PDB file of C-alpha atoms in Angstrom:
ATOM      1  CA  MET A  19      81.935  39.597 181.524  1.00 45.00           C
ATOM      2  CA  SER A  20      81.479  42.220 178.831  1.00 47.00           C
ATOM      3  CA  SER A  21      82.816  44.870 181.191  1.00 46.00           C
ATOM      4  CA  ARG A  22      85.949  42.785 181.721  1.00 47.00           C
ATOM      5  CA  ARG A  23      86.370  42.390 177.982  1.00 48.00           C
ATOM      6  CA  SER A  24      85.920  46.062 177.232  1.00 47.00           C
ATOM      7  CA  SER A  25      88.352  47.118 179.956  1.00 54.00           C
ATOM      8  CA  ARG A  26      91.014  44.577 178.932  1.00 56.00           C
ATOM      9  CA  GLY A  27      90.311  44.515 175.255  1.00 68.00           C
ATOM     10  CA  ASN A  28      90.537  40.709 175.053  1.00 89.00           C
ATOM     11  CA  ILE A  29      89.171  37.561 176.603  1.00 89.00           C
ATOM     12  CA  SER A  30      91.213  34.894 178.370  1.00 92.00           C
ATOM     13  CA  GLU A  31      91.568  31.337 177.157  1.00 90.00           C
ATOM     14  CA  ASP A  32      89.845  30.134 180.328  1.00 93.00           C
ATOM     15  CA  GLU A  33      86.855  32.364 179.604  1.00 94.00           C
ATOM     16  CA  ILE A  34      86.685  31.048 176.030  1.00 90.00           C
ATOM     17  CA  ASN A  35      86.829  27.453 177.281  1.00 89.00           C
ATOM     18  CA  GLU A  36      84.059  28.180 179.785  1.00 92.00           C
ATOM     19  CA  LEU A  37      81.870  29.709 177.063  1.00 91.00           C
ATOM     20  CA  ILE A  38      82.533  26.759 174.740  1.00 90.00           C
ATOM     21  CA  SER A  39      81.530  24.342 177.514  1.00 89.00           C
ATOM     22  CA  LYS A  40      78.324  26.271 178.139  1.00 92.00           C
ATOM     23  CA  LEU A  41      77.540  26.306 174.431  1.00 91.00           C
ATOM     24  CA  GLN A  42      78.198  22.589 174.162  1.00 90.00           C
ATOM     25  CA  ALA A  43      75.750  21.939 177.009  1.00 90.00           C
ATOM     26  CA  LEU A  44      73.013  23.783 175.094  1.00 91.00           C
ATOM     27  CA  LEU A  45      73.242  21.670 171.939  1.00 90.00           C
ATOM     28  CA  PRO A  46      71.175  18.470 171.893  1.00 89.00           C
ATOM     29  CA  SER A  47      73.753  16.598 169.794  1.00 78.00           C
ATOM     30  CA  SER A  48      76.567  17.591 172.160  1.00 65.00           C
ATOM     31  CA  ARG A  49      74.633  16.444 175.225  1.00 60.00           C
ATOM     32  CA  ARG A  50      74.109  13.006 173.671  1.00 56.00           C
ATOM     33  CA  ARG A  51      77.828  12.684 173.024  1.00 59.00           C
ATOM     34  CA  GLY A  52      78.568  13.080 176.695  1.00 54.00           C
ATOM     35  CA  SER A  53      81.435  14.945 178.228  1.00 50.00           C
ATOM     36  CA  GLY A  54      83.897  14.357 175.396  1.00 56.00           C
ATOM     37  CA  GLN A  55      85.363  17.552 174.042  1.00 61.00           C
ATOM     38  CA  ALA A  56      84.477  18.468 170.484  1.00 65.00           C
ATOM     39  CA  SER A  57      86.647  20.798 168.503  1.00 85.00           C
ATOM     40  CA  THR A  58      85.628  24.424 168.708  1.00 86.00           C
ATOM     41  CA  THR A  59      85.138  24.579 164.953  1.00 90.00           C
ATOM     42  CA  LYS A  60      82.858  21.555 164.955  1.00 90.00           C
ATOM     43  CA  LEU A  61      80.922  22.928 167.924  1.00 90.00           C
ATOM     44  CA  LEU A  62      80.373  26.266 166.191  1.00 91.00           C
ATOM     45  CA  LYS A  63      79.223  24.518 163.015  1.00 91.00           C
ATOM     46  CA  GLU A  64      76.797  22.406 165.057  1.00 91.00           C
ATOM     47  CA  THR A  65      75.532  25.559 166.753  1.00 93.00           C
ATOM     48  CA  CYS A  66      74.856  27.244 163.418  1.00 95.00           C
ATOM     49  CA  SER A  67      73.067  24.153 162.118  1.00 94.00           C
ATOM     50  CA  TYR A  68      70.975  23.917 165.272  1.00 94.00           C
ATOM     51  CA  ILE A  69      69.971  27.594 165.100  1.00 95.00           C
ATOM     52  CA  LYS A  70      69.009  27.175 161.434  1.00 97.00           C
ATOM     53  CA  SER A  71      66.878  24.133 162.290  1.00 96.00           C
ATOM     54  CA  LEU A  72      65.172  26.098 165.073  1.00 96.00           C
ATOM     55  CA  HIS A  73      64.384  28.882 162.603  1.00 97.00           C
ATOM     56  CA  ARG A  74      62.892  26.352 160.175  1.00 97.00           C
ATOM     57  CA  GLU A  75      60.830  24.837 162.977  1.00 97.00           C
ATOM     58  CA  VAL A  76      59.520  28.252 164.045  1.00 96.00           C
ATOM     59  CA  ASP A  77      58.617  29.079 160.431  1.00 96.00           C
ATOM     60  CA  ASP A  78      56.846  25.747 160.029  1.00 95.00           C
ATOM     61  CA  LEU A  79      54.895  26.150 163.258  1.00 93.00           C
ATOM     62  CA  SER A  80      53.974  29.702 162.311  1.00 91.00           C
ATOM     63  CA  ASP A  81      52.668  28.525 158.928  1.00 93.00           C
ATOM     64  CA  ARG A  82      50.704  25.716 160.544  1.00 92.00           C
ATOM     65  CA  LEU A  83      49.195  28.091 163.092  1.00 90.00           C
ATOM     66  CA  SER A  84      48.243  30.571 160.366  1.00 89.00           C
ATOM     67  CA  ASN A  85      46.565  27.795 158.381  1.00 89.00           C
ATOM     68  CA  LEU A  86      44.715  26.597 161.458  1.00 88.00           C
ATOM     69  CA  MET A  87      43.552  30.091 162.381  1.00 85.00           C
ATOM     70  CA  SER A  88      42.355  30.773 158.818  1.00 87.00           C
ATOM     71  CA  THR A  89      40.025  27.761 158.984  1.00 89.00           C
ATOM     72  CA  MET A  90      38.543  28.622 162.380  1.00 87.00           C
ATOM     73  CA  ASP A  91      35.707  30.923 163.285  1.00 89.00           C
ATOM     74  CA  SER A  92      37.449  33.807 165.061  1.00 85.00           C
ATOM     75  CA  ASN A  93      34.830  33.702 167.832  1.00 89.00           C
ATOM     76  CA  SER A  94      35.073  29.952 168.444  1.00 90.00           C
ATOM     77  CA  PRO A  95      36.336  28.528 171.742  1.00 91.00           C
ATOM     78  CA  GLY A  96      39.290  26.956 169.885  1.00 88.00           C
ATOM     79  CA  ALA A  97      40.349  30.313 168.472  1.00 87.00           C
ATOM     80  CA  GLU A  98      40.116  31.851 171.935  1.00 89.00           C
ATOM     81  CA  ILE A  99      42.303  29.075 173.366  1.00 90.00           C
ATOM     82  CA  ILE A 100      44.935  29.686 170.700  1.00 88.00           C
ATOM     83  CA  ARG A 101      44.870  33.447 171.356  1.00 86.00           C
ATOM     84  CA  SER A 102      45.273  32.901 175.085  1.00 90.00           C
ATOM     85  CA  ILE A 103      48.260  30.591 174.478  1.00 88.00           C
ATOM     86  CA  LEU A 104      49.879  33.179 172.218  1.00 85.00           C
ATOM     87  CA  ARG A 105      49.409  35.903 174.840  1.00 88.00           C
ATOM     88  CA  SER A 106      51.217  33.931 177.536  1.00 84.00           C
TER      89      SER A 106
END
């Protein structure tokens, strides 16, 4: 699609609607609402909020993993399991 955009210089309303629908399908709150159409503005705000919450969750999990690893013997079976999970 990017090649179409760069050659035309703009994107059609149908393409925007398709992208909005795909974005709506990715958001947990939008999936619960069903097939009802949300406003584009509301959908974009929900997307930003969802991405921020994912960032917070990643930070929290990273902190928890760091704390866990700092209390483990680096040669323990548990530490090896965690390393193998992180490699995959």
